[in-house]
Amino acid sequence: MFDESVPLYKHVDVVVIGGGTAGFAAAIAAAKLNKQVLIIEDHAYLGGTATAGMVCQFLGFNKGETTESQVGILDDLLKRLTAYHATSGVQTIYLSGIKEMGVGAATYNPDALKLILDEMVTAAGVEVLFHTRMITAITEDEKIKSVIIHNLSGIQRVEADVFIDASFHGSLAVAAGCDYKLGDDDGVLQPGTMMYRSDHVDAAEYHDVPRSEKKQLANQGVAAGALNVGNLLSRSLPDGTFYTNMSRVKVDPLDQEAYSQAEITGRKQISLISQYFKQSVPGFENAIVTDTADQLGLRDSRRIVGLYTLTNQDVLTSQTFPDTVASSDYPIDVHDANGLSSVLKKPAGGQFHIPFRCLQTKIANLVLAGRCLSTEYEAHACARVMATCMRLGEAAGIAAADSINIGIPVNQYDGQRIKTFIQ
Ligand SMILES: Cc1cc2nc3c(=O)[nH]c(=O)nc-3n(C[C@H](O)[C@H](O)[C@H](O)COP(=O)(O)OP(=O)(O)OC[C@H]3O[C@@H](n4cnc5c(N)ncnc54)[C@H](O)[C@@H]3O)c2cc1C
């Protein structure tokens, strides 16, 4: 449909589609290796689900990791958030209140994150086109020649030596001809969530409510049709506001009518949840909703079929790989389709590992970054969290730049080289 008669916007060394936690890290990593890098981003800011979805808490750290023990881009980011007093730093939380499910988590203020990501890409010399959507790709002989973008300047083309798909939906990979999987064996996807923040919460009063009472309040709220989750999932942020992760909306993101309706349902659920909290949850009597996420957060979308697919078994048996680029003790965490609870499974060895080959595909000059990586369904449910996405993004950016330097197609690049670049 599109060909090279479409006006050329520019040629860069590396173009990154999507500036979420994976995409911004990929861009910075490639720029640090002296490549000219362009991010194409639909929103008006970076961060993706971390900012637009208002997730507010980095997960995906590894056993024993602290704020101070980080390396690479995640280290830089946490230091900057700390300087802005905008993160709790890495602390242990217990998923579903289960002692064995303790994991490292770092809350952050999403507005501070937007500002810091701007600062980080600017410092690295990365160019960003906001308000711009990649709509398809021109591909020949399993190599991408250019991507087609659309913004208020019209429809244009971007050429690059290496293309990074950090779009979460794997939209570039699919446009280039990669296969994908969606959902579990029955096509069922995890529910989405519309996040919101509240102010004027009496934090001390809320924290003093015993766990058993919180559980009872949650169950009462579910029975009353006000809540969608059997736990009170509201946490304080460094700026004193509380963010709440309690709406649950079933949605197939590839069905645009359903996806649009889901945004409306998410906001409606927030109205019911926040009213219930005000009426029934100690500490929230005077709470006001200050903001809702710009978009329904989606836990699931396409998983691209890559050169290696991380299996559920790999995760559960803590399989190691020579080209591991991210390791984490975050368990498989599948939110059931009805939203009420999560299935949690820890790897036998306490942690799981992701090889670089999950980011490589049959397309010579394409590398995946973030949660569109090649995994089975349950394996995805532990790989998708943000510290892991940043590590995958950093690996993708290094591979993109280094593969250009050594003259090897990025889909033949040896991922064992990546760790030597990360400090
Ligand atoms: C409700 C919910 C709760 C979660 N809770 C946590 C949590 O507590 N902790 C945690 O660590 N993780 C959590 N996660 C998971 C985590 O937030 C995401 O998996 C992670 O942010 C994904 O990062 P990403 O960069 O791969 O994708 P995204 O953050 O989704 O970024 C993709 C980017 O690409 C852009 N884009 C997409 N298509 C195009 C296009 N065609 N053209 C231009 N731009 C495009 C998007 O605008 C977006 O900015 C949660 C997710 C959800 C939905």
Short mmCIF file of C-alpha atoms and ligand atoms in Angstrom, two decimals:
data_model
loop_
_atom_site.label_atom_id
_atom_site.label_comp_id
_atom_site.label_asym_id
_atom_site.label_seq_id
_atom_site.Cartn_x
_atom_site.Cartn_y
_atom_site.Cartn_z
CA MET A 1 0.00 0.00 0.00
CA PHE A 2 2.81 2.42 0.91
CA ASP A 3 6.06 2.61 -1.04
CA GLU A 4 9.15 4.75 -1.24
CA SER A 5 7.25 7.56 -2.92
CA VAL A 6 6.13 8.53 0.63
CA PRO A 7 8.27 11.57 1.62
CA LEU A 8 11.33 10.70 3.71
CA TYR A 9 11.36 12.36 7.15
CA LYS A 10 14.92 11.24 7.83
CA HIS A 11 17.39 8.37 7.96
CA VAL A 12 18.81 7.51 11.39
CA ASP A 13 21.02 4.73 12.69
CA VAL A 14 18.33 3.37 15.02
CA VAL A 15 14.62 4.10 15.22
CA VAL A 16 12.63 3.01 18.27
CA ILE A 17 8.88 2.55 17.96
CA GLY A 18 7.36 3.38 21.34
CA GLY A 19 8.91 5.30 24.23
CA GLY A 20 7.70 3.23 27.18
CA THR A 21 10.04 1.79 29.82
CA ALA A 22 11.56 -0.51 27.20
CA GLY A 23 11.72 2.01 24.38
CA PHE A 24 13.29 4.90 26.30
CA ALA A 25 15.96 2.54 27.71
CA ALA A 26 16.65 1.09 24.25
CA ALA A 27 17.05 4.56 22.77
CA ILE A 28 19.42 5.77 25.47
CA ALA A 29 21.52 2.61 25.30
CA ALA A 30 21.96 2.96 21.52
CA ALA A 31 22.67 6.70 21.79
CA LYS A 32 25.33 6.06 24.44
CA LEU A 33 27.11 3.94 21.83
CA ASN A 34 27.19 6.99 19.56
CA LYS A 35 24.26 6.15 17.35
CA GLN A 36 21.78 8.68 16.00
CA VAL A 37 18.49 7.55 17.54
CA LEU A 38 14.88 8.59 16.99
CA ILE A 39 11.90 7.57 19.16
CA ILE A 40 8.46 7.54 17.52
CA GLU A 41 5.89 7.98 20.30
CA ASP A 42 2.13 8.30 20.10
CA HIS A 43 1.74 10.13 23.42
CA ALA A 44 2.98 13.60 24.39
CA TYR A 45 5.49 12.15 26.87
CA LEU A 46 7.64 9.08 27.49
CA GLY A 47 7.00 6.21 29.86
CA GLY A 48 4.12 4.42 28.15
CA THR A 49 2.21 2.34 30.67
CA ALA A 50 4.49 3.66 33.45
CA THR A 51 3.13 7.19 32.94
CA ALA A 52 0.03 7.04 30.70
CA GLY A 53 -1.18 3.95 32.56
CA MET A 54 -0.12 5.46 35.94
CA VAL A 55 1.28 2.16 37.20
CA CYS A 56 3.40 3.93 39.89
CA GLN A 57 5.55 1.00 41.06
CA PHE A 58 8.57 -0.67 39.45
CA LEU A 59 8.64 -4.46 39.86
CA GLY A 60 11.00 -7.03 38.37
CA PHE A 61 14.03 -6.65 40.62
CA ASN A 62 16.07 -9.69 41.49
CA LYS A 63 16.59 -11.45 44.82
CA GLY A 64 18.60 -9.30 47.22
CA GLU A 65 18.72 -6.27 44.92
CA THR A 66 18.54 -2.84 46.49
CA THR A 67 18.26 0.70 45.17
CA GLU A 68 22.04 0.98 45.44
CA SER A 69 22.90 -2.30 43.71
CA GLN A 70 21.38 -1.35 40.33
CA VAL A 71 23.46 -0.94 37.18
CA GLY A 72 22.93 0.71 33.82
CA ILE A 73 19.90 2.78 32.91
CA LEU A 74 17.76 1.56 35.79
CA ASP A 75 20.45 2.79 38.20
CA ASP A 76 20.52 6.21 36.51
CA LEU A 77 16.72 6.44 36.62
CA LEU A 78 16.42 5.48 40.29
CA LYS A 79 19.16 7.96 41.25
CA ARG A 80 17.35 10.75 39.43
CA LEU A 81 13.98 9.83 40.99
CA THR A 82 15.67 9.77 44.41
CA ALA A 83 17.13 13.24 43.82
CA TYR A 84 13.59 14.48 43.07
CA HIS A 85 12.26 12.73 46.23
CA ALA A 86 9.97 10.89 43.81
CA THR A 87 10.63 7.23 44.68
CA SER A 88 10.39 5.01 47.74
CA GLY A 89 13.49 3.14 46.55
CA VAL A 90 13.42 -0.66 46.38
CA GLN A 91 11.37 -2.09 49.27
CA THR A 92 9.93 -5.54 49.86
CA ILE A 93 6.20 -5.99 49.27
CA TYR A 94 4.19 -9.19 49.58
CA LEU A 95 2.02 -10.05 46.57
CA SER A 96 -1.55 -10.91 47.65
CA GLY A 97 -0.23 -10.61 51.22
CA ILE A 98 1.62 -13.96 50.90
CA LYS A 99 4.89 -14.21 52.86
CA GLU A 100 6.62 -16.41 50.26
CA MET A 101 5.71 -13.89 47.55
CA GLY A 102 7.93 -11.07 48.78
CA VAL A 103 9.40 -9.07 45.87
CA GLY A 104 11.31 -5.82 45.48
CA ALA A 105 9.18 -2.82 44.48
CA ALA A 106 9.98 0.87 44.04
CA THR A 107 7.06 3.31 43.94
CA TYR A 108 7.46 6.51 41.95
CA ASN A 109 5.58 9.67 41.15
CA PRO A 110 4.47 9.40 37.48
CA ASP A 111 4.69 13.16 36.79
CA ALA A 112 8.27 13.25 38.05
CA LEU A 113 8.98 10.21 35.87
CA LYS A 114 7.79 12.07 32.75
CA LEU A 115 10.17 14.94 33.51
CA ILE A 116 13.11 12.67 34.27
CA LEU A 117 12.65 10.63 31.10
CA ASP A 118 12.67 13.90 29.12
CA GLU A 119 15.91 14.83 30.87
CA MET A 120 17.50 11.44 30.26
CA VAL A 121 16.76 11.26 26.53
CA THR A 122 17.80 14.89 26.07
CA ALA A 123 21.09 14.28 27.88
CA ALA A 124 21.75 11.23 25.69
CA GLY A 125 21.02 13.20 22.49
CA VAL A 126 18.03 11.07 21.51
CA GLU A 127 15.52 12.74 19.19
CA VAL A 128 11.83 12.20 20.01
CA LEU A 129 8.80 12.67 17.78
CA PHE A 130 5.75 12.89 20.06
CA HIS A 131 2.17 12.83 18.77
CA THR A 132 3.43 10.48 16.06
CA ARG A 133 2.21 7.01 15.27
CA MET A 134 3.98 4.32 13.29
CA ILE A 135 1.33 2.93 10.98
CA THR A 136 3.17 0.25 9.02
CA ALA A 137 6.51 -0.78 7.54
CA ILE A 138 7.99 -1.30 4.10
CA THR A 139 9.77 -4.64 4.14
CA GLU A 140 11.74 -6.54 1.51
CA ASP A 141 13.38 -9.98 1.80
CA GLU A 142 12.79 -10.11 5.58
CA LYS A 143 14.47 -6.75 6.09
CA ILE A 144 12.69 -3.52 7.06
CA LYS A 145 13.46 -0.68 4.65
CA SER A 146 11.45 2.02 6.39
CA VAL A 147 8.56 2.66 8.73
CA ILE A 148 5.59 4.79 7.78
CA ILE A 149 4.63 7.38 10.39
CA HIS A 150 1.69 9.74 10.73
CA ASN A 151 1.43 13.02 12.60
CA LEU A 152 0.14 16.53 11.90
CA SER A 153 2.83 16.95 9.23
CA GLY A 154 1.16 14.15 7.30
CA ILE A 155 2.38 10.70 6.33
CA GLN A 156 6.15 10.29 6.13
CA ARG A 157 8.83 7.63 6.08
CA VAL A 158 11.74 6.96 8.43
CA GLU A 159 14.67 4.86 7.31
CA ALA A 160 17.11 3.26 9.75
CA ASP A 161 19.84 0.66 9.90
CA VAL A 162 18.17 -1.06 12.86
CA PHE A 163 14.52 -0.89 13.95
CA ILE A 164 13.47 -1.50 17.55
CA ASP A 165 9.91 -2.56 18.27
CA ALA A 166 9.07 -1.30 21.78
CA SER A 167 5.41 -0.72 20.95
CA PHE A 168 4.15 -3.33 23.48
CA HIS A 169 1.71 -4.59 20.82
CA GLY A 170 4.56 -5.75 18.58
CA SER A 171 3.00 -3.63 15.84
CA LEU A 172 6.21 -3.12 13.87
CA ALA A 173 7.14 -6.81 14.03
CA VAL A 174 3.68 -7.79 12.77
CA ALA A 175 3.82 -5.18 10.00
CA ALA A 176 7.16 -6.69 8.98
CA GLY A 177 5.69 -10.19 8.78
CA CYS A 178 6.39 -11.81 12.18
CA ASP A 179 3.89 -14.25 13.67
CA TYR A 180 2.43 -13.66 17.11
CA LYS A 181 0.44 -15.26 19.93
CA LEU A 182 -2.36 -13.65 21.91
CA GLY A 183 -3.69 -14.81 25.28
CA ASP A 184 -3.59 -18.30 26.78
CA ASP A 185 -4.38 -21.55 24.94
CA ASP A 186 -8.04 -20.49 24.82
CA GLY A 187 -7.20 -16.93 23.72
CA VAL A 188 -8.10 -15.56 27.17
CA LEU A 189 -6.24 -12.37 28.11
CA GLN A 190 -5.51 -10.87 31.51
CA PRO A 191 -7.90 -8.02 32.38
CA GLY A 192 -6.88 -4.38 32.01
CA THR A 193 -7.00 -1.75 34.76
CA MET A 194 -7.71 1.97 34.86
CA MET A 195 -5.53 3.39 37.63
CA TYR A 196 -6.33 6.49 39.66
CA ARG A 197 -4.80 8.60 42.41
CA SER A 198 -6.39 10.10 45.52
CA ASP A 199 -5.35 12.89 47.83
CA HIS A 200 -6.42 13.79 51.40
CA VAL A 201 -6.11 10.20 52.58
CA ASP A 202 -5.32 9.69 56.28
CA ALA A 203 -2.41 7.32 55.64
CA ALA A 204 -1.88 6.42 59.31
CA GLU A 205 -5.54 5.48 59.78
CA TYR A 206 -5.55 3.35 56.61
CA HIS A 207 -2.29 1.59 57.48
CA ASP A 208 -3.62 0.75 60.96
CA VAL A 209 -6.53 -1.26 59.53
CA PRO A 210 -5.69 -4.94 60.19
CA ARG A 211 -5.11 -7.09 57.08
CA SER A 212 -8.13 -9.30 57.92
CA GLU A 213 -10.40 -6.26 58.08
CA LYS A 214 -9.09 -4.99 54.75
CA LYS A 215 -9.85 -8.35 53.20
CA GLN A 216 -13.36 -8.29 54.66
CA LEU A 217 -13.94 -4.74 53.34
CA ALA A 218 -12.77 -5.82 49.90
CA ASN A 219 -15.09 -8.82 49.86
CA GLN A 220 -18.02 -6.67 51.00
CA GLY A 221 -17.25 -4.22 48.21
CA VAL A 222 -17.19 -7.03 45.65
CA ALA A 223 -20.52 -8.38 46.96
CA ALA A 224 -22.00 -4.88 46.73
CA GLY A 225 -20.90 -4.60 43.08
CA ALA A 226 -18.60 -1.63 43.85
CA LEU A 227 -15.24 -3.41 43.73
CA ASN A 228 -13.72 -5.84 41.24
CA VAL A 229 -10.85 -7.28 43.31
CA GLY A 230 -10.91 -9.20 46.59
CA ASN A 231 -8.07 -7.13 48.11
CA LEU A 232 -7.68 -3.41 48.86
CA LEU A 233 -4.89 -2.49 46.44
CA SER A 234 -4.21 1.12 47.33
CA ARG A 235 -0.66 2.28 48.12
CA SER A 236 0.90 5.55 49.13
CA LEU A 237 3.33 7.37 46.84
CA PRO A 238 6.30 9.54 47.83
CA ASP A 239 4.22 12.74 47.32
CA GLY A 240 1.60 11.57 49.85
CA THR A 241 -1.07 10.67 47.29
CA PHE A 242 -2.46 7.12 47.04
CA TYR A 243 -2.76 5.15 43.81
CA THR A 244 -5.37 2.46 43.42
CA ASN A 245 -5.13 -0.58 41.17
CA MET A 246 -8.61 -2.05 41.53
CA SER A 247 -10.57 -1.69 38.32
CA ARG A 248 -10.66 -4.79 36.14
CA VAL A 249 -11.86 -4.72 32.55
CA LYS A 250 -11.85 -7.64 30.12
CA VAL A 251 -10.62 -6.41 26.75
CA ASP A 252 -9.04 -7.56 23.50
CA PRO A 253 -6.81 -4.63 22.46
CA LEU A 254 -6.99 -5.70 18.83
CA ASP A 255 -10.77 -5.08 18.85
CA GLN A 256 -10.90 -1.28 18.72
CA GLU A 257 -14.62 -1.04 19.45
CA ALA A 258 -14.25 -3.16 22.59
CA TYR A 259 -11.04 -1.33 23.56
CA SER A 260 -12.80 2.05 23.31
CA GLN A 261 -15.73 0.82 25.39
CA ALA A 262 -13.26 -0.56 27.93
CA GLU A 263 -11.88 2.96 28.54
CA ILE A 264 -15.41 4.09 29.42
CA THR A 265 -15.94 1.07 31.68
CA GLY A 266 -12.62 1.73 33.44
CA ARG A 267 -13.58 5.28 34.36
CA LYS A 268 -17.04 4.13 35.51
CA GLN A 269 -15.41 1.52 37.74
CA ILE A 270 -13.18 4.20 39.30
CA SER A 271 -16.24 6.22 40.18
CA LEU A 272 -17.75 3.22 42.01
CA ILE A 273 -14.48 2.16 43.68
CA SER A 274 -13.63 5.64 44.95
CA GLN A 275 -17.14 6.13 46.35
CA TYR A 276 -16.92 2.80 48.15
CA PHE A 277 -13.53 3.75 49.64
CA LYS A 278 -14.92 7.10 50.82
CA GLN A 279 -17.92 5.47 52.47
CA SER A 280 -16.34 2.31 53.88
CA VAL A 281 -12.54 2.33 54.11
CA PRO A 282 -10.98 3.98 57.20
CA GLY A 283 -8.66 6.81 56.19
CA PHE A 284 -10.47 7.56 52.91
CA GLU A 285 -13.41 9.54 54.38
CA ASN A 286 -12.08 12.85 52.98
CA ALA A 287 -10.28 11.43 49.95
CA ILE A 288 -10.67 13.12 46.59
CA VAL A 289 -9.74 11.60 43.22
CA THR A 290 -7.03 13.86 41.79
CA ASP A 291 -6.42 12.11 38.47
CA THR A 292 -7.22 9.03 36.46
CA ALA A 293 -4.81 7.35 34.07
CA ASP A 294 -4.77 8.66 30.49
CA GLN A 295 -5.52 5.16 29.28
CA LEU A 296 -6.70 1.79 30.47
CA GLY A 297 -3.58 -0.18 31.40
CA LEU A 298 -3.34 -3.40 29.40
CA ARG A 299 -1.51 -6.37 30.86
CA ASP A 300 -1.58 -8.36 27.64
CA SER A 301 -1.30 -7.95 23.91
CA ARG A 302 0.59 -9.67 21.12
CA ARG A 303 3.62 -11.81 21.97
CA ILE A 304 5.86 -11.91 18.91
CA VAL A 305 7.31 -15.28 17.88
CA GLY A 306 11.07 -14.83 18.09
CA LEU A 307 14.16 -16.97 17.55
CA TYR A 308 13.64 -18.42 21.05
CA THR A 309 10.41 -18.56 23.01
CA LEU A 310 10.78 -18.42 26.79
CA THR A 311 8.62 -21.28 28.06
CA ASN A 312 6.60 -21.52 31.25
CA GLN A 313 8.84 -24.45 32.12
CA ASP A 314 11.98 -22.31 31.65
CA VAL A 315 10.61 -19.91 34.24
CA LEU A 316 9.45 -22.53 36.72
CA THR A 317 12.74 -24.47 36.54
CA SER A 318 14.92 -21.30 36.63
CA GLN A 319 16.55 -22.30 33.32
CA THR A 320 19.78 -20.38 32.69
CA PHE A 321 21.08 -19.18 29.29
CA PRO A 322 24.47 -18.01 28.02
CA ASP A 323 22.84 -14.90 26.54
CA THR A 324 20.72 -13.93 29.56
CA VAL A 325 19.92 -10.20 29.48
CA ALA A 326 17.43 -9.96 32.38
CA SER A 327 16.91 -11.97 35.55
CA SER A 328 14.22 -11.45 38.15
CA ASP A 329 12.54 -13.11 41.11
CA TYR A 330 9.13 -11.75 40.12
CA PRO A 331 6.75 -14.73 40.05
CA ILE A 332 4.35 -15.72 37.32
CA ASP A 333 1.44 -13.42 38.17
CA VAL A 334 -1.66 -14.10 36.09
CA HIS A 335 -4.67 -11.99 37.03
CA ASP A 336 -7.70 -14.17 36.38
CA ALA A 337 -9.98 -13.00 33.60
CA ASN A 338 -12.69 -12.06 36.08
CA GLY A 339 -10.16 -10.01 37.97
CA LEU A 340 -10.94 -11.16 41.49
CA SER A 341 -7.55 -12.74 42.21
CA SER A 342 -4.13 -13.66 40.81
CA VAL A 343 -2.41 -17.01 40.26
CA LEU A 344 1.15 -16.67 41.59
CA LYS A 345 3.95 -19.19 40.88
CA LYS A 346 7.59 -18.74 41.96
CA PRO A 347 10.45 -20.26 39.93
CA ALA A 348 12.00 -23.28 41.67
CA GLY A 349 15.39 -21.59 41.95
CA GLY A 350 13.85 -18.33 43.14
CA GLN A 351 14.51 -16.45 39.90
CA PHE A 352 14.06 -16.77 36.14
CA HIS A 353 16.20 -15.60 33.22
CA ILE A 354 15.48 -14.19 29.76
CA PRO A 355 17.87 -14.86 26.86
CA PHE A 356 18.51 -12.20 24.22
CA ARG A 357 17.19 -14.57 21.53
CA CYS A 358 13.64 -13.81 22.80
CA LEU A 359 14.19 -10.32 21.32
CA GLN A 360 15.42 -11.54 17.93
CA THR A 361 13.14 -12.50 15.05
CA LYS A 362 13.35 -13.71 11.47
CA ILE A 363 13.61 -10.05 10.37
CA ALA A 364 17.29 -9.19 9.86
CA ASN A 365 17.32 -5.61 11.17
CA LEU A 366 14.59 -5.80 13.81
CA VAL A 367 15.00 -6.24 17.55
CA LEU A 368 12.16 -6.44 20.07
CA ALA A 369 12.21 -4.55 23.36
CA GLY A 370 9.94 -4.91 26.38
CA ARG A 371 6.88 -6.99 26.76
CA CYS A 372 6.27 -7.90 23.10
CA LEU A 373 9.16 -10.39 23.52
CA SER A 374 8.79 -14.03 22.58
CA THR A 375 7.32 -16.01 25.50
CA GLU A 376 4.62 -18.47 26.37
CA TYR A 377 1.60 -17.06 28.16
CA GLU A 378 2.57 -17.64 31.80
CA ALA A 379 6.22 -16.79 31.17
CA HIS A 380 5.00 -13.44 29.89
CA ALA A 381 3.18 -12.83 33.15
CA CYS A 382 6.49 -12.51 35.01
CA ALA A 383 8.58 -10.95 32.24
CA ARG A 384 6.21 -8.03 31.59
CA VAL A 385 7.03 -5.89 34.65
CA MET A 386 8.96 -2.66 34.31
CA ALA A 387 12.45 -3.24 35.76
CA THR A 388 12.62 -6.24 33.44
CA CYS A 389 11.27 -4.23 30.47
CA MET A 390 13.97 -1.59 31.08
CA ARG A 391 16.68 -4.27 31.12
CA LEU A 392 15.29 -5.79 27.93
CA GLY A 393 15.18 -2.32 26.37
CA GLU A 394 18.76 -1.58 27.35
CA ALA A 395 19.86 -4.91 25.87
CA ALA A 396 17.98 -4.20 22.63
CA GLY A 397 19.58 -0.75 22.30
CA ILE A 398 23.08 -2.09 22.94
CA ALA A 399 22.56 -4.89 20.42
CA ALA A 400 21.22 -2.44 17.82
CA ALA A 401 24.26 -0.17 18.15
CA ASP A 402 26.91 -2.86 18.53
CA SER A 403 25.55 -4.90 15.62
CA ILE A 404 25.92 -1.84 13.37
CA ASN A 405 29.49 -1.32 14.63
CA ILE A 406 30.55 -4.89 13.96
CA GLY A 407 28.58 -5.23 10.72
CA ILE A 408 26.27 -8.10 11.70
CA PRO A 409 22.48 -8.20 11.21
CA VAL A 410 20.94 -7.72 14.64
CA ASN A 411 19.03 -10.99 14.33
CA GLN A 412 22.39 -12.81 14.10
CA TYR A 413 23.93 -10.80 16.92
CA ASP A 414 25.46 -12.77 19.79
CA GLY A 415 23.62 -11.60 22.91
CA GLN A 416 26.53 -12.73 25.10
CA ARG A 417 28.30 -9.51 24.13
CA ILE A 418 25.66 -7.30 25.76
CA LYS A 419 26.68 -7.65 29.41
CA THR A 420 30.14 -6.23 28.69
CA PHE A 421 28.54 -2.86 27.89
CA ILE A 422 26.42 -2.50 31.07
CA GLN A 423 27.93 -0.80 34.14
C1 LIG B 1 -2.80 -2.38 35.21
C2 LIG B 1 -1.36 -2.73 35.16
C3 LIG B 1 -0.65 -2.84 36.32
C4 LIG B 1 0.70 -3.13 36.27
N1 LIG B 1 1.41 -3.17 37.43
C5 LIG B 1 2.75 -3.19 37.36
C6 LIG B 1 3.52 -2.94 38.51
O1 LIG B 1 3.01 -2.74 39.62
N2 LIG B 1 4.87 -2.92 38.37
C7 LIG B 1 5.48 -3.16 37.17
O2 LIG B 1 6.72 -3.11 37.12
N3 LIG B 1 4.77 -3.43 36.08
C8 LIG B 1 3.42 -3.42 36.13
N4 LIG B 1 2.69 -3.61 35.01
C9 LIG B 1 3.36 -3.99 33.75
C10 LIG B 1 4.11 -2.85 33.11
O3 LIG B 1 3.53 -1.60 33.41
C11 LIG B 1 4.19 -2.97 31.60
O4 LIG B 1 4.29 -4.30 31.19
C12 LIG B 1 5.40 -2.19 31.09
O5 LIG B 1 5.23 -0.84 31.45
C13 LIG B 1 5.55 -2.38 29.60
O6 LIG B 1 6.55 -1.53 29.11
P1 LIG B 1 6.80 -1.46 27.54
O7 LIG B 1 7.79 -0.37 27.34
O8 LIG B 1 7.08 -2.81 26.99
O9 LIG B 1 5.38 -1.04 26.92
P2 LIG B 1 4.54 0.26 27.15
O10 LIG B 1 4.86 0.89 28.43
O11 LIG B 1 3.13 -0.11 26.88
O12 LIG B 1 5.07 1.27 26.04
C14 LIG B 1 4.73 1.16 24.69
C15 LIG B 1 4.83 2.55 24.09
O13 LIG B 1 4.70 2.46 22.68
C16 LIG B 1 3.85 3.48 22.21
N5 LIG B 1 3.28 2.98 20.97
C17 LIG B 1 2.60 1.83 20.77
N6 LIG B 1 2.30 1.67 19.49
C18 LIG B 1 2.80 2.75 18.84
C19 LIG B 1 2.81 3.17 17.48
N7 LIG B 1 2.24 2.42 16.53
N8 LIG B 1 3.39 4.34 17.17
C20 LIG B 1 3.97 5.10 18.14
N9 LIG B 1 4.00 4.76 19.45
C21 LIG B 1 3.41 3.59 19.78
C22 LIG B 1 2.84 3.66 23.32
O14 LIG B 1 2.24 4.93 23.26
C23 LIG B 1 3.73 3.48 24.57
O15 LIG B 1 4.28 4.70 24.99
C24 LIG B 1 1.33 -3.34 35.03
C25 LIG B 1 0.61 -3.23 33.85
C26 LIG B 1 -0.73 -2.91 33.91
C27 LIG B 1 -1.46 -2.73 32.64
#
